[in-house]
Each structure stands twice: as C-alpha cells, then as structure tokens.
Amino acid sequence: MSDENGSTQQIADALRRAIIEQGIGPGTRLPEDTIGERFGVSRTVVRSALTELVAEGLVERRRNRGAIVAEPSWNEARDTFDVRIAVEEIVVKRLAGTLTEDQVAELRAHVSREEKAANKDEVHSIRLAGEFHTMLAQLTGSEVLTKHMRELVSRCCLVLAVFARPHSSECGVSEHRALIDLLVAGDGERAAAAMHNHLGDVAERALILPPKRDERPIGDILSDYASG
Amino acid sequence: MSDENGSTQQIADALRRAIIEQGIGPGTRLPEDTIGERFGVSRTVVRSALTELVAEGLVERRRNRGAIVAEPSWNEARDTFDVRIAVEEIVVKRLAGTLTEDQVAELRAHVSREEKAANKDEVHSIRLAGEFHTMLAQLTGSEVLTKHMRELVSRCCLVLAVFARPHSSECGVSEHRALIDLLVAGDGERAAAAMHNHLGDVAERALILPPKRDERPIGDILSDYASG
DNA sequence: TGGGATTTGTTCGTATGTATT
DNA sequence: GAATACATACGAACAAATCCC
C-alpha cells in the first residue's frame, strides 16, 4: 500500500525539487549509491529516476562517469526561454476569455501567496512563480501543454540558477496580476504579447549576466527533500 | 569496443524507429522480456530504454501492466502539432538568411531523396519528411531546438499513425522546396508563415477526421444511444 | 606507470501486482 | 471467488570502467 509503484516518481520528484529550488546546484555530482542510501531505495530506482531527469534536461550523464546536475550554457539558456515563451503564448491565447470565476479566483489566490513570499523566502518564491505558469497550462485542460510547460519551467529554473544572481529571478507579482486581468478581458493577442514581454524581461535580467559559480557538499542537503 | 555505452540508446533508437515507421502501431504491447530477447539484451536495458521513450511521449506505462505504444487522443494530437508549429517557427526565423551554400545544397539534396521516395515507399517517405524538419533544427546549431524538434517530430509521426489515413501524411515535397527558397531569400516572417501553413495543412489533413475510437467515458457514449 | 578504491553498467532472482480461467 | 499464468518492480551481486594516489 505504502509502496505502490511510484517510488521512482517520488525519487524523481524529490531530485527535481532539490534542483529547482537550488538545494543542489548545477554541476553537482549525483552518485547513485549516495542518493539511494539517503532515500532508502536501491540503485535501480535511483537510476530510473535519473534517466527520467536526463530526458527532461535537468541532469546530464557522462559515460561511466555518473550523473551531474545539468549546466546549461548561455545559448542553451536562451533557447530554452525562447521555446518556453512560444508555448506560453499558446497557453495564453487559448485561455483568453475562457476562464470561469472559480478559476480566476484560484489564480488570484495563488498570486497572493506569491506576494506573501516575495522578498522573504526566495526559494519558496521561485517555486510559486513557476507554479503560476504551470497552473495556467493546466487550466487549458491540455495534458500535452501541461507536460511541456512543467518541463520548460523546470529547465528555466535551472537556467536561472546558473545565470541569475539572487533576487533577480523573481517573476514580478504585479505582472502576474496584469496577465490575469488580460485573460479575463479576453484579448488573446494582447495577453500573449504581455506574456512574451513578461518572460522576455525575466530572461533578459538573467541572461545579460555572465554565469556564476557555486559549489557545496551534497550529502546532507538531500534529506531536506526526502519526504516532501 | 563494439559495446561502448550506448546499449540503452541503441534499444531506444530501434524502438523509436519501429514506432515512427509504424512497424509497431499504437497500443501494441511492449513486454520487456520479448524485446530484450529480440535484441539480445536483458530486461534492465530494455526498461531503461522504455522509460526514455515514456518521457518522450512515445510509450505509455500502466502500473504493473507493462508498456504499450502510446495512443494519443485527438486533443493530444492537435496540441502536439500546435507546439511543434511554434518551435518550427522559431527555427525558421533563426535560419532565414543565414544558410551557407553548402547547407542549402544539403537541404536540396535531401528533398531530392524525398521526391525519389514519394509515392513509392510510404514508410521511407515518412521518415525522410521528418528528417527534413529535424535537419532544419540542426542547422540552427542549437542543441535545445534540435532535441525539441526531434521529439516533436517523433510524436507527430505517432499522431499521424493514429489519425491519418494512408497517403495523407506526406509532407509535400514542393512545399519543402518553397521553404528552402524562402529561407534563402531571407524573409523570416514569410518563411515562418509558410512553415505554419505547411504544418497546419499536414495536421488538418490528418485531424479533420473524427477519432477512430470514441474516447469519452463509457457512460457518456451510452447516453447517445439511450433515447435515440 | 600501475594498483587500489570507487562508481557505474548489467545480469538475474524474487516478490508483488494484474488479468484470466 | 480462487487459483493460475504472466509481467513488472525492486534489490543484491557481479563485471567493467574510471579516478586517485
């Protein structure tokens, strides 16, 4: 019962969160033994989770040399944002004028949570900002768009971890509010343009700068993400 | 030496090709034992390859019930094409006016191969058409765009396998030629529009038809017959 | 250059869960 | 409804490659 099948998913989720929330930074080694021991599963499960994250672009594997948290180059960063912007525009165009009262309320409630975390809990703030965009994709009802968005948001978080300096990576709360208003107003083109600018700003703030470098011990960090 | 590391990749590639070229159709079961035996590797390797394909959306796993070739719904099909079109537009905009003589020659040579296979070898034709688009992505020099394109092309092939009737799935060779001309001419916007129309046509030819199988919950389906 | 320690790549056995008769 | 057949999920152990001293 407690086991089910999802142990691979759980490990993958935990690692994903650890990467996105910058508990473990780009370039950090991900030894199968250590991770398996930390989470109480065998290497098989960890391996499976890692190949999933490799497919998502969050982890890189080097032949016989183990996995590390991906280190996107500047060009990869820009390209990832470009793709994300394109998908976000699709989402926004579909959503414009279709939101129910409940959905709008849900979105506004989420933005309020973002506002609460702003300038207080950076890690939490990053996650909430990403969730806002994932939430938009979910509201389209499209599994495909949601999956793409989730992965693109993850990769963009990783990109920001590499290139953005602290406090530059936050999606502006006010811009999220403005987006909701445009969606309610129902003008898909203007909403898409706003989304384009919104993310363009985020990318620009981050990608103007040269990469930063950060190295830490890995072992104990993971226990924070063990049972999220 | 003959082994290297890529055994997982090799199995994944083989399965991917088998799916794309419709050697194995949507819904086909993919038992680890059988596949491993067929390729001369153990279940572990097959498992690894399958999780990769699951992440790509080509294969679906059902808990404790094994993997099958994915069966995209009509909505998923449309959404996949929408995302693909968006990425193709990015590619085309970047490429316009930047191609070298050699690159253009390479593209034209490929289209000639497509022409040769047209109306003769459907399977080969499908693969070549996909490769044309992947090739465009590669010419941008972007790993990120190339990876996205490769996966989207694969998924679109699967979509066509489900929804397109024979001989409706071919990318028109003449349209590929026109695209090359527009890229050489250097007008990114017009090239993007042409690409949009090109793929829109492909999708429309395929997706104009209703799903072969009704995918609504069984209760809803039955209600059609309740009072008719 | 080489040998030992560490880590990955792979195999295979067992347990568990699902479908079927 | 129970038992059987079958396929997957997971884990322990072995082999090969890499890193470090």
CSV table of C-alpha atoms (C1' of nucleotides) in Angstrom, one decimal:
chain,number,residue,atom,x,y,z
A,1,MET,CA,0.0,0.0,0.0
A,2,SER,CA,2.6,2.5,1.0
A,3,ASP,CA,4.9,1.2,-1.7
A,4,GLU,CA,2.7,1.2,-4.8
A,5,ASN,CA,4.7,1.7,-7.9
A,6,GLY,CA,5.6,5.4,-7.6
A,7,SER,CA,8.9,5.0,-5.8
A,8,THR,CA,10.7,6.0,-9.0
A,9,GLN,CA,8.5,9.0,-9.4
A,10,GLN,CA,9.0,10.0,-5.8
A,11,ILE,CA,12.7,10.0,-6.1
A,12,ALA,CA,12.5,11.9,-9.4
A,13,ASP,CA,10.2,14.4,-7.8
A,14,ALA,CA,12.5,14.9,-4.8
A,15,LEU,CA,15.5,15.4,-7.0
A,16,ARG,CA,13.6,17.7,-9.3
A,17,ARG,CA,12.6,19.8,-6.4
A,18,ALA,CA,16.1,19.8,-5.0
A,19,ILE,CA,17.4,21.0,-8.3
A,20,ILE,CA,14.7,23.6,-9.0
A,21,GLU,CA,14.9,25.1,-5.5
A,22,GLN,CA,18.6,25.2,-5.8
A,23,GLY,CA,19.2,22.8,-3.0
A,24,ILE,CA,21.7,21.2,-5.3
A,25,GLY,CA,23.4,23.4,-7.8
A,26,PRO,CA,24.4,22.8,-11.5
A,27,GLY,CA,27.4,20.5,-11.8
A,28,THR,CA,26.8,18.8,-8.5
A,29,ARG,CA,27.5,15.1,-8.8
A,30,LEU,CA,24.6,12.7,-8.3
A,31,PRO,CA,26.1,9.3,-7.2
A,32,GLU,CA,23.6,6.5,-7.3
A,33,ASP,CA,24.8,5.0,-4.1
A,34,THR,CA,24.6,8.1,-2.0
A,35,ILE,CA,21.2,9.1,-3.3
A,36,GLY,CA,19.7,5.6,-2.9
A,37,GLU,CA,21.1,5.4,0.6
A,38,ARG,CA,19.7,8.8,1.5
A,39,PHE,CA,16.2,7.9,0.3
A,40,GLY,CA,16.2,4.3,1.4
A,41,VAL,CA,15.9,2.7,-2.0
A,42,SER,CA,18.2,0.7,-4.2
A,43,ARG,CA,20.3,2.0,-7.1
A,44,THR,CA,17.8,0.6,-9.6
A,45,VAL,CA,15.2,3.0,-8.6
A,46,VAL,CA,17.6,5.9,-8.5
A,47,ARG,CA,18.9,5.0,-11.9
A,48,SER,CA,15.4,5.0,-13.3
A,49,ALA,CA,14.7,8.4,-11.7
A,50,LEU,CA,17.9,9.8,-13.1
A,51,THR,CA,17.2,8.7,-16.7
A,52,GLU,CA,13.9,10.5,-16.4
A,53,LEU,CA,15.6,13.7,-15.3
A,54,VAL,CA,18.1,13.3,-18.1
A,55,ALA,CA,15.2,13.2,-20.6
A,56,GLU,CA,13.9,16.4,-19.0
A,57,GLY,CA,17.2,18.1,-19.4
A,58,LEU,CA,17.7,18.6,-15.7
A,59,VAL,CA,20.5,16.1,-15.4
A,60,GLU,CA,23.4,15.1,-17.6
A,61,ARG,CA,25.0,11.6,-17.9
A,62,ARG,CA,28.6,11.1,-18.8
A,63,ARG,CA,29.6,7.7,-19.9
A,64,ASN,CA,30.7,5.6,-17.0
A,65,ARG,CA,31.3,8.8,-15.0
A,66,GLY,CA,28.0,9.3,-13.4
A,67,ALA,CA,25.3,11.9,-13.5
A,68,ILE,CA,25.5,15.6,-12.6
A,69,VAL,CA,23.0,18.4,-12.4
A,70,ALA,CA,22.9,19.9,-15.8
A,71,GLU,CA,24.9,23.0,-16.5
A,72,PRO,CA,23.1,24.8,-19.4
A,73,SER,CA,25.3,27.1,-21.5
A,74,TRP,CA,24.2,30.6,-22.2
A,75,ASN,CA,23.0,29.6,-25.6
A,76,GLU,CA,21.0,26.7,-24.2
A,77,ALA,CA,19.5,29.1,-21.7
A,78,ARG,CA,18.4,31.5,-24.3
A,79,ASP,CA,16.9,28.7,-26.5
A,80,THR,CA,15.1,27.2,-23.6
A,81,PHE,CA,13.5,30.5,-22.8
A,82,ASP,CA,12.6,31.0,-26.4
A,83,VAL,CA,10.7,27.7,-26.6
A,84,ARG,CA,9.0,28.4,-23.3
A,85,ILE,CA,7.8,31.8,-24.5
A,86,ALA,CA,6.4,30.1,-27.6
A,87,VAL,CA,4.5,27.6,-25.5
A,88,GLU,CA,3.3,30.1,-23.0
A,89,GLU,CA,1.9,32.2,-25.9
A,90,ILE,CA,-0.1,29.1,-27.0
A,91,VAL,CA,-1.4,28.7,-23.5
A,92,VAL,CA,-2.4,32.3,-23.0
A,93,LYS,CA,-4.1,32.5,-26.4
A,94,ARG,CA,-6.3,29.5,-25.5
A,95,LEU,CA,-7.1,30.7,-22.1
A,96,ALA,CA,-8.1,34.3,-23.0
A,97,GLY,CA,-11.8,34.8,-22.3
A,98,THR,CA,-12.5,31.2,-21.3
A,99,LEU,CA,-11.7,31.3,-17.5
A,100,THR,CA,-14.5,30.7,-15.1
A,101,GLU,CA,-15.0,32.7,-12.0
A,102,ASP,CA,-13.6,29.9,-9.9
A,103,GLN,CA,-10.5,29.6,-12.0
A,104,VAL,CA,-9.8,33.3,-11.8
A,105,ALA,CA,-10.2,33.2,-8.1
A,106,GLU,CA,-7.8,30.3,-7.9
A,107,LEU,CA,-5.2,32.2,-9.9
A,108,ARG,CA,-5.6,35.4,-7.8
A,109,ALA,CA,-5.3,33.3,-4.6
A,110,HIS,CA,-2.1,31.9,-5.9
A,111,VAL,CA,-0.7,35.3,-6.8
A,112,SER,CA,-1.5,36.4,-3.3
A,113,ARG,CA,0.6,33.6,-2.0
A,114,GLU,CA,3.4,34.7,-4.3
A,115,GLU,CA,3.1,38.2,-2.9
A,116,LYS,CA,3.3,36.9,0.6
A,117,ALA,CA,6.5,35.1,-0.1
A,118,ALA,CA,8.1,37.8,-2.1
A,119,ASN,CA,11.3,39.4,-0.6
A,120,LYS,CA,11.0,36.9,2.3
A,121,ASP,CA,11.6,33.3,1.2
A,122,GLU,CA,13.5,33.3,-2.1
A,123,VAL,CA,13.3,29.5,-2.6
A,124,HIS,CA,9.6,29.4,-2.0
A,125,SER,CA,9.2,32.4,-4.2
A,126,ILE,CA,10.9,30.8,-7.2
A,127,ARG,CA,8.7,27.7,-6.8
A,128,LEU,CA,5.5,29.7,-6.6
A,129,ALA,CA,6.4,31.7,-9.6
A,130,GLY,CA,6.9,28.6,-11.6
A,131,GLU,CA,3.7,27.1,-10.3
A,132,PHE,CA,1.7,30.1,-11.5
A,133,HIS,CA,2.8,29.3,-15.1
A,134,THR,CA,2.2,25.6,-14.7
A,135,MET,CA,-1.2,26.4,-13.4
A,136,LEU,CA,-2.1,28.4,-16.5
A,137,ALA,CA,-1.1,25.4,-18.6
A,138,GLN,CA,-3.3,23.1,-16.5
A,139,LEU,CA,-6.2,25.4,-16.9
A,140,THR,CA,-6.2,24.8,-20.7
A,141,GLY,CA,-7.1,21.2,-19.8
A,142,SER,CA,-4.3,20.0,-22.1
A,143,GLU,CA,-2.1,17.3,-20.9
A,144,VAL,CA,0.4,17.9,-23.6
A,145,LEU,CA,0.7,21.6,-22.9
A,146,THR,CA,0.9,21.0,-19.2
A,147,LYS,CA,3.7,18.5,-19.6
A,148,HIS,CA,5.7,20.8,-21.8
A,149,MET,CA,5.2,23.7,-19.5
A,150,ARG,CA,6.2,21.8,-16.4
A,151,GLU,CA,9.4,20.7,-18.1
A,152,LEU,CA,10.2,24.1,-19.5
A,153,VAL,CA,9.5,25.8,-16.2
A,154,SER,CA,11.9,23.4,-14.5
A,155,ARG,CA,14.6,23.9,-17.0
A,156,CYS,CA,14.2,27.7,-16.8
A,157,CYS,CA,14.6,27.5,-13.0
A,158,LEU,CA,17.8,25.6,-13.6
A,159,VAL,CA,18.9,28.2,-16.1
A,160,LEU,CA,18.2,31.0,-13.6
A,161,ALA,CA,20.2,29.0,-11.0
A,162,VAL,CA,23.1,29.3,-13.3
A,163,PHE,CA,22.8,32.8,-14.6
A,164,ALA,CA,20.7,34.9,-12.4
A,165,ARG,CA,22.0,36.5,-9.3
A,166,PRO,CA,19.9,36.4,-6.2
A,167,HIS,CA,16.7,38.4,-6.3
A,168,SER,CA,16.8,38.9,-10.0
A,169,SER,CA,14.9,35.7,-10.8
A,170,GLU,CA,11.6,36.6,-9.4
A,171,CYS,CA,8.6,36.9,-11.7
A,172,GLY,CA,7.0,40.2,-10.8
A,173,VAL,CA,3.8,39.7,-8.9
A,174,SER,CA,2.3,42.7,-10.5
A,175,GLU,CA,2.9,41.3,-13.9
A,176,HIS,CA,1.1,38.1,-13.0
A,177,ARG,CA,-1.8,40.2,-11.8
A,178,ALA,CA,-1.8,42.1,-15.1
A,179,LEU,CA,-1.8,38.9,-17.0
A,180,ILE,CA,-4.8,37.6,-15.2
A,181,ASP,CA,-6.7,40.8,-16.0
A,182,LEU,CA,-5.8,40.5,-19.6
A,183,LEU,CA,-7.0,36.9,-19.7
A,184,VAL,CA,-10.3,37.9,-18.1
A,185,ALA,CA,-10.6,40.7,-20.6
A,186,GLY,CA,-10.4,38.1,-23.3
A,187,ASP,CA,-7.9,39.6,-25.7
A,188,GLY,CA,-5.7,36.7,-26.6
A,189,GLU,CA,-3.2,38.7,-28.7
A,190,ARG,CA,-2.6,41.3,-26.1
A,191,ALA,CA,-2.3,38.7,-23.3
A,192,ALA,CA,0.2,36.8,-25.5
A,193,ALA,CA,2.2,39.9,-26.0
A,194,ALA,CA,2.2,40.6,-22.3
A,195,MET,CA,3.4,37.1,-21.5
A,196,HIS,CA,6.1,37.5,-24.1
A,197,ASN,CA,7.3,40.7,-22.6
A,198,HIS,CA,7.0,39.3,-19.0
A,199,LEU,CA,9.2,36.3,-19.7
A,200,GLY,CA,11.4,38.3,-22.0
A,201,ASP,CA,12.2,40.5,-19.1
A,202,VAL,CA,12.9,37.6,-16.8
A,203,ALA,CA,15.2,36.1,-19.4
A,204,GLU,CA,16.9,39.4,-20.1
A,205,ARG,CA,17.5,40.2,-16.4
A,206,ALA,CA,19.2,36.8,-16.1
A,207,LEU,CA,21.0,36.3,-19.4
A,208,ILE,CA,22.7,39.6,-19.6
A,209,LEU,CA,25.0,38.5,-16.8
A,210,PRO,CA,27.9,36.0,-17.1
A,211,PRO,CA,27.5,32.7,-15.3
A,212,LYS,CA,28.1,32.4,-11.6
A,213,ARG,CA,29.8,29.6,-9.8
A,214,ASP,CA,28.7,27.8,-6.6
A,215,GLU,CA,29.9,24.6,-5.1
A,216,ARG,CA,28.7,22.9,-1.9
A,217,PRO,CA,28.6,19.5,-0.2
A,218,ILE,CA,25.8,17.4,-1.4
A,219,GLY,CA,25.1,14.6,1.1
A,220,ASP,CA,23.0,16.2,3.8
A,221,ILE,CA,21.1,18.5,1.6
A,222,LEU,CA,19.0,15.7,0.1
A,223,SER,CA,17.4,14.8,3.4
A,224,ASP,CA,15.5,18.1,3.2
A,225,TYR,CA,13.7,16.8,0.2
A,226,ALA,CA,13.3,13.2,1.3
A,227,SER,CA,9.6,13.2,2.2
A,228,GLY,CA,8.2,16.4,0.7
B,1,MET,CA,34.8,-1.6,-28.3
B,2,SER,CA,31.8,-2.8,-30.1
B,3,ASP,CA,29.8,-2.4,-27.0
B,4,GLU,CA,30.6,1.1,-25.9
B,5,ASN,CA,28.0,2.5,-23.6
B,6,GLY,CA,25.1,3.1,-25.8
B,7,SER,CA,23.3,-0.1,-25.5
B,8,THR,CA,20.3,1.6,-23.9
B,9,GLN,CA,20.4,4.3,-26.6
B,10,GLN,CA,20.6,1.7,-29.3
B,11,ILE,CA,17.5,-0.1,-28.0
B,12,ALA,CA,15.7,3.2,-27.6
B,13,ASP,CA,16.6,4.2,-31.1
B,14,ALA,CA,15.5,0.9,-32.5
B,15,LEU,CA,12.1,1.1,-30.7
B,16,ARG,CA,11.7,4.7,-31.7
B,17,ARG,CA,12.3,3.9,-35.3
B,18,ALA,CA,9.9,1.0,-35.1
B,19,ILE,CA,7.2,3.2,-33.7
B,20,ILE,CA,7.8,6.1,-36.1
B,21,GLU,CA,7.9,3.9,-39.1
B,22,GLN,CA,4.8,2.2,-37.9
B,23,GLY,CA,6.4,-1.2,-37.7
B,24,ILE,CA,4.6,-1.4,-34.4
B,25,GLY,CA,1.4,0.5,-34.1
B,26,PRO,CA,-0.3,2.4,-31.2
B,27,GLY,CA,-1.5,0.2,-28.5
B,28,THR,CA,1.0,-2.5,-29.2
B,29,ARG,CA,2.3,-4.1,-26.0
B,30,LEU,CA,6.0,-3.9,-25.3
B,31,PRO,CA,7.0,-6.7,-22.9
B,32,GLU,CA,10.4,-6.3,-21.5
B,33,ASP,CA,11.2,-10.0,-21.9
B,34,THR,CA,10.3,-10.2,-25.5
B,35,ILE,CA,12.1,-7.1,-26.5
B,36,GLY,CA,15.2,-8.0,-24.6
B,37,GLU,CA,15.3,-11.4,-26.1
B,38,ARG,CA,14.8,-10.0,-29.6
B,39,PHE,CA,17.7,-7.6,-29.2
B,40,GLY,CA,19.9,-9.8,-27.1
B,41,VAL,CA,20.0,-7.7,-24.0
B,42,SER,CA,18.5,-8.1,-20.6
B,43,ARG,CA,15.3,-6.6,-19.2
B,44,THR,CA,17.2,-3.9,-17.4
B,45,VAL,CA,18.4,-2.3,-20.6
B,46,VAL,CA,15.0,-2.5,-22.2
B,47,ARG,CA,13.5,-1.0,-19.1
B,48,SER,CA,15.8,1.9,-19.3
B,49,ALA,CA,15.1,2.5,-22.9
B,50,LEU,CA,11.4,2.3,-22.2
B,51,THR,CA,11.5,5.0,-19.5
B,52,GLU,CA,13.2,7.2,-22.0
B,53,LEU,CA,10.5,6.7,-24.6
B,54,VAL,CA,7.9,7.3,-21.9
B,55,ALA,CA,9.5,10.6,-21.2
B,56,GLU,CA,9.3,11.4,-24.9
B,57,GLY,CA,5.6,10.6,-25.0
B,58,LEU,CA,6.0,7.7,-27.5
B,59,VAL,CA,5.3,5.0,-24.9
B,60,GLU,CA,2.8,4.7,-22.0
B,61,ARG,CA,3.3,2.7,-18.9
B,62,ARG,CA,0.4,1.3,-16.9
B,63,ARG,CA,1.1,0.4,-13.4
B,64,ASN,CA,2.3,-3.2,-13.2
B,65,ARG,CA,0.7,-3.8,-16.5
B,66,GLY,CA,3.6,-3.1,-18.8
B,67,ALA,CA,4.3,-0.6,-21.5
B,68,ILE,CA,2.4,0.0,-24.8
B,69,VAL,CA,3.0,2.2,-27.7
B,70,ALA,CA,1.2,5.5,-26.9
B,71,GLU,CA,-2.2,6.1,-28.3
B,72,PRO,CA,-2.6,9.9,-28.4
B,73,SER,CA,-6.1,11.3,-28.3
B,74,TRP,CA,-7.4,13.7,-30.8
B,75,ASN,CA,-6.8,16.6,-28.5
B,76,GLU,CA,-3.3,15.5,-27.7
B,77,ALA,CA,-2.6,15.2,-31.4
B,78,ARG,CA,-3.8,18.8,-32.0
B,79,ASP,CA,-1.8,20.1,-29.1
B,80,THR,CA,1.4,18.3,-30.2
B,81,PHE,CA,1.1,19.9,-33.6
B,82,ASP,CA,0.5,23.3,-32.1
B,83,VAL,CA,3.7,23.1,-30.0
B,84,ARG,CA,5.6,21.7,-33.0
B,85,ILE,CA,4.4,24.6,-35.2
B,86,ALA,CA,5.6,27.1,-32.6
B,87,VAL,CA,9.0,25.5,-32.4
B,88,GLU,CA,9.3,25.3,-36.1
B,89,GLU,CA,8.6,28.9,-36.4
B,90,ILE,CA,11.4,29.7,-34.1
B,91,VAL,CA,13.8,27.6,-36.1
B,92,VAL,CA,12.7,29.1,-39.4
B,93,LYS,CA,13.0,32.7,-38.1
B,94,ARG,CA,16.5,32.0,-37.0
B,95,LEU,CA,17.5,30.3,-40.2
B,96,ALA,CA,16.3,32.8,-42.6
B,97,GLY,CA,19.1,34.5,-44.5
B,98,THR,CA,21.9,32.6,-42.6
B,99,LEU,CA,22.3,29.5,-44.6
B,100,THR,CA,25.5,28.8,-46.4
B,101,GLU,CA,25.7,27.5,-49.9
B,102,ASP,CA,26.7,24.1,-48.6
B,103,GLN,CA,23.8,23.9,-46.2
B,104,VAL,CA,21.3,24.9,-48.9
B,105,ALA,CA,22.8,22.2,-51.2
B,106,GLU,CA,22.4,19.7,-48.4
B,107,LEU,CA,18.8,20.6,-47.9
B,108,ARG,CA,18.1,20.4,-51.6
B,109,ALA,CA,19.8,17.0,-51.8
B,110,HIS,CA,17.6,15.8,-49.0
B,111,VAL,CA,14.4,17.0,-50.7
B,112,SER,CA,15.5,15.1,-53.8
B,113,ARG,CA,15.7,12.0,-51.8
B,114,GLU,CA,12.2,12.7,-50.5
B,115,GLU,CA,11.0,13.1,-54.1
B,116,LYS,CA,12.5,9.8,-55.0
B,117,ALA,CA,10.7,8.0,-52.2
B,118,ALA,CA,7.4,9.8,-52.7
B,119,ASN,CA,4.5,7.6,-53.9
B,120,LYS,CA,6.8,4.6,-53.7
B,121,ASP,CA,7.9,3.8,-50.2
B,122,GLU,CA,5.5,5.2,-47.7
B,123,VAL,CA,7.5,4.3,-44.7
B,124,HIS,CA,10.7,5.7,-46.0
B,125,SER,CA,8.8,8.8,-47.1
B,126,ILE,CA,7.5,9.5,-43.6
B,127,ARG,CA,11.0,9.2,-42.2
B,128,LEU,CA,12.5,11.4,-44.7
B,129,ALA,CA,9.9,14.1,-44.3
B,130,GLY,CA,10.6,14.1,-40.6
B,131,GLU,CA,14.3,14.2,-41.1
B,132,PHE,CA,13.9,17.3,-43.2
B,133,HIS,CA,12.5,19.2,-40.3
B,134,THR,CA,15.0,17.8,-37.9
B,135,MET,CA,17.7,18.9,-40.3
B,136,LEU,CA,16.4,22.4,-40.2
B,137,ALA,CA,16.6,22.5,-36.4
B,138,GLN,CA,20.1,21.1,-36.5
B,139,LEU,CA,21.2,23.9,-38.9
B,140,THR,CA,20.4,26.4,-36.2
B,141,GLY,CA,23.2,24.9,-34.2
B,142,SER,CA,21.0,24.8,-31.2
B,143,GLU,CA,21.1,21.5,-29.2
B,144,VAL,CA,17.9,22.6,-27.4
B,145,LEU,CA,15.9,23.3,-30.5
B,146,THR,CA,17.2,20.1,-32.1
B,147,LYS,CA,16.2,18.0,-29.2
B,148,HIS,CA,12.7,19.5,-29.0
B,149,MET,CA,12.3,19.2,-32.7
B,150,ARG,CA,13.4,15.6,-32.8
B,151,GLU,CA,10.9,14.7,-30.1
B,152,LEU,CA,8.1,16.7,-31.6
B,153,VAL,CA,8.6,15.2,-35.0
B,154,SER,CA,8.5,11.7,-33.5
B,155,ARG,CA,5.3,12.4,-31.6
B,156,CYS,CA,3.7,13.9,-34.7
B,157,CYS,CA,4.6,10.7,-36.6
B,158,LEU,CA,2.9,8.7,-34.0
B,159,VAL,CA,-0.1,11.0,-34.2
B,160,LEU,CA,-0.3,10.6,-37.9
B,161,ALA,CA,-0.1,6.8,-37.4
B,162,VAL,CA,-3.2,7.0,-35.4
B,163,PHE,CA,-5.3,9.6,-37.3
B,164,ALA,CA,-4.0,9.9,-40.8
B,165,ARG,CA,-5.2,7.6,-43.5
B,166,PRO,CA,-2.6,6.2,-45.8
B,167,HIS,CA,-1.0,8.7,-48.2
B,168,SER,CA,-2.4,11.7,-46.4
B,169,SER,CA,0.5,12.0,-44.1
B,170,GLU,CA,3.2,13.1,-46.6
B,171,CYS,CA,4.7,16.5,-46.3
B,172,GLY,CA,4.5,17.9,-49.8
B,173,VAL,CA,7.9,17.9,-51.4
B,174,SER,CA,7.1,21.1,-53.3
B,175,GLU,CA,6.3,22.8,-50.0
B,176,HIS,CA,9.7,21.8,-48.7
B,177,ARG,CA,11.3,23.3,-51.8
B,178,ALA,CA,9.4,26.5,-51.3
B,179,LEU,CA,10.5,26.7,-47.7
B,180,ILE,CA,14.1,26.4,-48.7
B,181,ASP,CA,13.7,29.2,-51.2
B,182,LEU,CA,12.1,31.5,-48.6
B,183,LEU,CA,15.0,30.7,-46.2
B,184,VAL,CA,17.5,31.6,-48.9
B,185,ALA,CA,15.6,34.8,-49.7
B,186,GLY,CA,16.0,35.7,-46.0
B,187,ASP,CA,12.5,36.8,-45.0
B,188,GLY,CA,12.0,35.2,-41.7
B,189,GLU,CA,8.4,36.3,-41.2
B,190,ARG,CA,7.2,34.9,-44.6
B,191,ALA,CA,9.2,31.7,-44.1
B,192,ALA,CA,7.6,31.3,-40.6
B,193,ALA,CA,4.2,31.8,-42.1
B,194,ALA,CA,4.9,29.3,-44.8
B,195,MET,CA,6.0,26.8,-42.3
B,196,HIS,CA,2.9,27.5,-40.2
B,197,ASN,CA,0.7,26.8,-43.2
B,198,HIS,CA,2.7,23.8,-44.3
B,199,LEU,CA,2.3,22.0,-41.0
B,200,GLY,CA,-1.1,23.3,-40.5
B,201,ASP,CA,-2.1,21.6,-43.7
B,202,VAL,CA,-0.5,18.3,-42.6
B,203,ALA,CA,-2.3,18.5,-39.3
B,204,GLU,CA,-5.6,19.5,-40.9
B,205,ARG,CA,-5.4,16.6,-43.4
B,206,ALA,CA,-4.9,14.2,-40.6
B,207,LEU,CA,-7.0,15.8,-37.8
B,208,ILE,CA,-10.0,16.8,-39.8
B,209,LEU,CA,-11.3,13.3,-39.2
B,210,PRO,CA,-13.0,12.3,-36.1
B,211,PRO,CA,-11.1,10.0,-33.8
B,212,LYS,CA,-11.3,6.4,-34.8
B,213,ARG,CA,-12.3,5.4,-31.4
B,214,ASP,CA,-14.6,7.3,-29.1
B,215,GLU,CA,-12.6,8.3,-26.1
B,216,ARG,CA,-15.3,9.7,-23.9
B,217,PRO,CA,-16.2,7.8,-20.7
B,218,ILE,CA,-18.3,4.9,-21.4
B,219,GLY,CA,-21.3,6.4,-19.7
B,220,ASP,CA,-21.3,9.4,-22.0
B,221,ILE,CA,-21.1,7.2,-25.0
B,222,LEU,CA,-24.0,5.1,-23.9
B,223,SER,CA,-26.1,8.2,-23.4
B,224,ASP,CA,-26.0,8.7,-27.1
B,225,TYR,CA,-28.0,5.6,-27.5
B,226,ALA,CA,-30.2,5.9,-24.5
B,227,SER,CA,-33.0,8.0,-26.1
B,228,GLY,CA,-32.2,7.9,-29.8
C,1,DT,C1',53.2,3.7,-15.0
C,2,DG,C1',50.4,1.0,-12.0
C,3,DG,C1',47.3,-0.7,-8.5
C,4,DG,C1',43.5,0.0,-5.4
C,5,DA,C1',39.3,2.3,-4.4
C,6,DT,C1',35.1,3.9,-6.0
C,7,DT,C1',31.3,4.1,-9.2
C,8,DT,C1',28.8,2.8,-13.0
C,9,DG,C1',26.7,-0.9,-16.2
C,10,DT,C1',24.5,-5.1,-16.3
C,11,DT,C1',22.5,-9.6,-15.1
C,12,DC,C1',19.3,-12.3,-12.8
C,13,DG,C1',16.4,-13.9,-8.8
C,14,DT,C1',12.5,-13.0,-6.0
C,15,DA,C1',8.4,-10.6,-4.7
C,16,DT,C1',4.2,-8.3,-6.0
C,17,DG,C1',0.5,-7.0,-8.6
C,18,DT,C1',-2.8,-7.7,-12.5
C,19,DA,C1',-5.5,-10.3,-15.8
C,20,DT,C1',-7.7,-14.7,-16.8
C,21,DT,C1',-9.8,-19.2,-16.4
D,1,DG,C1',-14.4,-16.3,-5.9
D,2,DA,C1',-10.0,-18.8,-6.0
D,3,DA,C1',-6.1,-20.3,-8.4
D,4,DT,C1',-3.1,-19.9,-12.2
D,5,DA,C1',-0.2,-17.6,-15.5
D,6,DC,C1',2.2,-13.8,-16.7
D,7,DA,C1',4.7,-9.3,-16.5
D,8,DT,C1',6.6,-5.9,-13.9
D,9,DA,C1',9.1,-3.7,-9.6
D,10,DC,C1',12.8,-4.0,-6.9
D,11,DG,C1',17.0,-5.5,-4.9
D,12,DA,C1',21.6,-7.9,-4.3
D,13,DA,C1',25.7,-9.3,-6.6
D,14,DC,C1',29.0,-9.4,-10.4
D,15,DA,C1',31.8,-7.2,-14.1
D,16,DA,C1',33.9,-3.3,-16.3
D,17,DA,C1',35.4,1.3,-16.4
D,18,DT,C1',37.2,5.5,-14.2
D,19,DC,C1',39.6,8.1,-10.8
D,20,DC,C1',43.1,8.9,-7.4
D,21,DC,C1',47.3,8.2,-5.2
